[in-house]
JSON list of C-alpha atoms in Angstrom, two decimals:
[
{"chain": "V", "resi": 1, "resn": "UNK", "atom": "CA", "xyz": [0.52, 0.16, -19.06]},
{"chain": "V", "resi": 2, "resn": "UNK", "atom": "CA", "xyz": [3.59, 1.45, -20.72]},
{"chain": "V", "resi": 3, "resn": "UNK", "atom": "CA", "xyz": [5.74, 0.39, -17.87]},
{"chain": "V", "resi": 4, "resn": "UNK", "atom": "CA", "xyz": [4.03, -3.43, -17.90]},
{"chain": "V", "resi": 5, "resn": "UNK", "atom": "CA", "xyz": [4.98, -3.59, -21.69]},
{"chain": "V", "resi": 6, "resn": "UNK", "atom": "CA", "xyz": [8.79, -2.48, -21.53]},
{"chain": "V", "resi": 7, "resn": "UNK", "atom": "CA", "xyz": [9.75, -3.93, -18.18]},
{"chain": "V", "resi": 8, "resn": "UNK", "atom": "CA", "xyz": [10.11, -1.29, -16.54]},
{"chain": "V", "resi": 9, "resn": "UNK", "atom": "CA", "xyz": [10.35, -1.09, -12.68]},
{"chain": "V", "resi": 10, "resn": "UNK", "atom": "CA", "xyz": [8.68, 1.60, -10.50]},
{"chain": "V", "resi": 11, "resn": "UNK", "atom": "CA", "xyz": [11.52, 2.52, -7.90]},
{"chain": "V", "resi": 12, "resn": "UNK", "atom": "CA", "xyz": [9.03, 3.19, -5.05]},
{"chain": "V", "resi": 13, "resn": "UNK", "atom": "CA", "xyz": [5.20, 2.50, -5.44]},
{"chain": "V", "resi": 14, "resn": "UNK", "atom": "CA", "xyz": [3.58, 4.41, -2.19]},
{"chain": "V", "resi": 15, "resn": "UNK", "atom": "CA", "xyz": [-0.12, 2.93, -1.09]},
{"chain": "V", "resi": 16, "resn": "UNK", "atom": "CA", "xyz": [-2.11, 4.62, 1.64]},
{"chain": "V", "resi": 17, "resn": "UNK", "atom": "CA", "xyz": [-5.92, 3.76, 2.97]},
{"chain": "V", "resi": 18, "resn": "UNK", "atom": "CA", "xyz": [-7.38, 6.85, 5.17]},
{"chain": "V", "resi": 19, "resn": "UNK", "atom": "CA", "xyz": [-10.25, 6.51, 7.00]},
{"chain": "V", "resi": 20, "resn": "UNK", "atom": "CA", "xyz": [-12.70, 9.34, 9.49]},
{"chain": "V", "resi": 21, "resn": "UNK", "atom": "CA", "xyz": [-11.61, 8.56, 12.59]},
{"chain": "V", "resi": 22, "resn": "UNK", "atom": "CA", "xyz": [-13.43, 12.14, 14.05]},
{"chain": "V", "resi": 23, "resn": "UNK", "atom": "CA", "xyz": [-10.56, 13.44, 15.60]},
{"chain": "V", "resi": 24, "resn": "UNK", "atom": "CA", "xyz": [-9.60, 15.69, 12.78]},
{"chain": "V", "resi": 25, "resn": "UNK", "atom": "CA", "xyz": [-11.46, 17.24, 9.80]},
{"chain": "V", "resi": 26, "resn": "UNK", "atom": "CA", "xyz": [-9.71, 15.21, 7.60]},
{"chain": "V", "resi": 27, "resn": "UNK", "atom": "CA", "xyz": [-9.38, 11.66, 7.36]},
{"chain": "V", "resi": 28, "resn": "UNK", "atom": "CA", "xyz": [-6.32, 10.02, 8.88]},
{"chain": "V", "resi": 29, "resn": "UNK", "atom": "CA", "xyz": [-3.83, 7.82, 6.86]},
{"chain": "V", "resi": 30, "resn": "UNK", "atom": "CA", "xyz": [-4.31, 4.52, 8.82]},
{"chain": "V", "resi": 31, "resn": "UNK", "atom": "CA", "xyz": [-2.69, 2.11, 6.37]},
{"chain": "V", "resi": 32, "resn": "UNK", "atom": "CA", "xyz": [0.22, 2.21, 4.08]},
{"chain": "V", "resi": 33, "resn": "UNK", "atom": "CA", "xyz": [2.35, -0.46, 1.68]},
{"chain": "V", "resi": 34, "resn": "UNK", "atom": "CA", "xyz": [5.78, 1.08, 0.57]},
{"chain": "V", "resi": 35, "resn": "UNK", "atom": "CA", "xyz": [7.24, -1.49, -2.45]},
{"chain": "V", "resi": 36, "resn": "UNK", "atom": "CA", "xyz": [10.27, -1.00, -3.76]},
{"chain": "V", "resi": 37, "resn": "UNK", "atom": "CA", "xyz": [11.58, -1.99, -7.10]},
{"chain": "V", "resi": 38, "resn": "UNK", "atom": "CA", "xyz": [7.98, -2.83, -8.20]},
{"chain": "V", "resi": 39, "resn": "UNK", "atom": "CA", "xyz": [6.67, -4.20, -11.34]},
{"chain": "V", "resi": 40, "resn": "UNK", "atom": "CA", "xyz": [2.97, -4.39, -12.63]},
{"chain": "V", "resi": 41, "resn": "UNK", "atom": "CA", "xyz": [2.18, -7.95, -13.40]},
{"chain": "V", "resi": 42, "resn": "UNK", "atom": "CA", "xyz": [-1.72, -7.68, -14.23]},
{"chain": "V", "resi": 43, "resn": "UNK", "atom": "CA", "xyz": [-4.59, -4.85, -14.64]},
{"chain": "V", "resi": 44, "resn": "UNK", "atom": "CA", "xyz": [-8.07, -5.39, -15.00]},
{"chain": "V", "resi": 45, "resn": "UNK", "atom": "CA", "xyz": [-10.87, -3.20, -15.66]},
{"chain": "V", "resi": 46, "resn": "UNK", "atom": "CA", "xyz": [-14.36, -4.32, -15.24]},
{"chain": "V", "resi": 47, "resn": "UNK", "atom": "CA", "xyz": [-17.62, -2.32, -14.95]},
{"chain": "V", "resi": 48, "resn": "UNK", "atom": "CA", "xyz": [-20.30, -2.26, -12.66]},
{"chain": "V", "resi": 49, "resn": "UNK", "atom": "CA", "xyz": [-24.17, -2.82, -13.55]},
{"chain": "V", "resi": 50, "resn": "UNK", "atom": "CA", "xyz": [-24.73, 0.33, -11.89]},
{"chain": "V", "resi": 51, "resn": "UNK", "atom": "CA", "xyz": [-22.05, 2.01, -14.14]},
{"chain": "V", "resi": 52, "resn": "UNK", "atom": "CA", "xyz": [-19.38, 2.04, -11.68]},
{"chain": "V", "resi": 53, "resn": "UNK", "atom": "CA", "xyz": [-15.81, 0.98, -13.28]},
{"chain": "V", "resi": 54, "resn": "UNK", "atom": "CA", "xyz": [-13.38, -0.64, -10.96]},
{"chain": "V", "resi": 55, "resn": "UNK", "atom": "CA", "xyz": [-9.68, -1.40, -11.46]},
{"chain": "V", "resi": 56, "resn": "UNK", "atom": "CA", "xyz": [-7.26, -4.12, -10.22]},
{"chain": "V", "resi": 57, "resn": "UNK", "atom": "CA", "xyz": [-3.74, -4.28, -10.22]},
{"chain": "V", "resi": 58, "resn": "UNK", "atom": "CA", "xyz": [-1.37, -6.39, -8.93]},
{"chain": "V", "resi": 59, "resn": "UNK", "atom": "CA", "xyz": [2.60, -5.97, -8.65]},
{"chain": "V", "resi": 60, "resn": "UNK", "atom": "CA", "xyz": [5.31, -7.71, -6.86]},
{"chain": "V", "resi": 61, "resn": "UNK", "atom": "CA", "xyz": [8.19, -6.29, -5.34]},
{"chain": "V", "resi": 62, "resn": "UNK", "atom": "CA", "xyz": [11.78, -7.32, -4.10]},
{"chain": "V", "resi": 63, "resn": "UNK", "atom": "CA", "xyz": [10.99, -5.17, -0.93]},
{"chain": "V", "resi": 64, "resn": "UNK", "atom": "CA", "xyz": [7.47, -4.12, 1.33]},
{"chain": "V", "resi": 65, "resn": "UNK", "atom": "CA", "xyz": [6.44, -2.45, 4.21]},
{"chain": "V", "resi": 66, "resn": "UNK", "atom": "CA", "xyz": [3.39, -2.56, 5.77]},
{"chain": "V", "resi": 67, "resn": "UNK", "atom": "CA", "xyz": [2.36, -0.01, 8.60]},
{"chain": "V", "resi": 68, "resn": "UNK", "atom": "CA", "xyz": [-0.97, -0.14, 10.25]},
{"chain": "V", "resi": 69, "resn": "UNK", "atom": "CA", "xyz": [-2.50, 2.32, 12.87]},
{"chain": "V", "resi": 70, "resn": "UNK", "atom": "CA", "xyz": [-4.99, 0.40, 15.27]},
{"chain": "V", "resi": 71, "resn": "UNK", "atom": "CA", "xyz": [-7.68, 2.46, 16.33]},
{"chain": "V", "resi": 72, "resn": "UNK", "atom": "CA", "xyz": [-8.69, 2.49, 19.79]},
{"chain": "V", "resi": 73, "resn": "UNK", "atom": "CA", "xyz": [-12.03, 2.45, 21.52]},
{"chain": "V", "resi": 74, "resn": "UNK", "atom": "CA", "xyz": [-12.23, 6.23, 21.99]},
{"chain": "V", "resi": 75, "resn": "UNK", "atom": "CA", "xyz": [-11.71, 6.44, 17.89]},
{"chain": "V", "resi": 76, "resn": "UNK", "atom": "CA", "xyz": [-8.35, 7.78, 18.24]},
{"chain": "V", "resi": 77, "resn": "UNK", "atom": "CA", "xyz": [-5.39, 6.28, 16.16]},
{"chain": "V", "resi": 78, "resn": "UNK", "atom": "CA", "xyz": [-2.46, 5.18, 17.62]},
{"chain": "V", "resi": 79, "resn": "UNK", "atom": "CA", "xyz": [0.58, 7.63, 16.85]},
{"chain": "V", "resi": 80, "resn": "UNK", "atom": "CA", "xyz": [2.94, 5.09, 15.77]},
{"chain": "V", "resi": 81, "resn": "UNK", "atom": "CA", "xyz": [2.41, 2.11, 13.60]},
{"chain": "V", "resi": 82, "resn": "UNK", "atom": "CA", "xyz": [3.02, -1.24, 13.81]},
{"chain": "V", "resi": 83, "resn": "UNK", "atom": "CA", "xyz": [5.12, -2.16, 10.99]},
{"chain": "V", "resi": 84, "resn": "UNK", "atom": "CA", "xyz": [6.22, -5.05, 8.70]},
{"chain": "V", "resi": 85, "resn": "UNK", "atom": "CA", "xyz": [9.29, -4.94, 6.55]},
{"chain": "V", "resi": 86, "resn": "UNK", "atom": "CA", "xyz": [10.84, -7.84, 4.26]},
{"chain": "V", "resi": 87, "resn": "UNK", "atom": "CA", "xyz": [13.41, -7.90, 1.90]},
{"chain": "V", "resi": 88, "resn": "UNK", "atom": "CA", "xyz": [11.45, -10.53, -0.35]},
{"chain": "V", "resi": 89, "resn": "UNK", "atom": "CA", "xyz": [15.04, -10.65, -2.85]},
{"chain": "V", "resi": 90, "resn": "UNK", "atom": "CA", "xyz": [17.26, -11.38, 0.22]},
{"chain": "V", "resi": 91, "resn": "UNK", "atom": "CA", "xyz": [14.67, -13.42, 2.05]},
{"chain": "V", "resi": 92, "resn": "UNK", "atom": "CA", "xyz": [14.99, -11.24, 5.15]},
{"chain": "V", "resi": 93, "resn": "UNK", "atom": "CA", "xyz": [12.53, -10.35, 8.18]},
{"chain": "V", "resi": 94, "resn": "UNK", "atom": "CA", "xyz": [13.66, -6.49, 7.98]},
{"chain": "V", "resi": 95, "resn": "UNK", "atom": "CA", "xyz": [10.71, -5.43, 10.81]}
]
């Protein structure tokens, strides 16, 4: 919230989504969104009637990538992503 009320940028915001693919004990990372020079537009909280409290926030960002890891039929992800890069400031297709 601080950042939202001065201004302030976040130099690299780093989102990743893992999911149990049973190939390891651990879930795998399967999704990620790398912004750079990211600001928080809006949060909002809101509760659940069964006392859950969720969270939104939304940002843009004068740079993304997006890498996804399909998963196969055998449950396996693929080792390299397929990835999406744009340089939203200089309107360029980066990936």
């Amino acid at each position: 919230m601080r950042n939202i009320v001065k201004g302030v940028h976040f130099a690299t915001v780093d989102i990743v989504m893992c999911k149990q693919t049973g190939e390891h004990d651990l879930p795998q990372e399967y999704f990620r969104v790398v912004m750079k020079n990211a600001f928080t537009t809006k949060v909002s909280t809101k509760g659940g009637e069964d006392g859950t409290v969720g969270q939104d926030v939304e940002m843009v960002c004068k740079d993304i990538l997006v890498q996804y890891k399909p998963q196969g039929n055998d449950g396996k992800l693929a080792q390299a992503p397929i990835e999406f890069q744009w340089d939203i400031a200089g309107n360029k297709l980066l990936k």
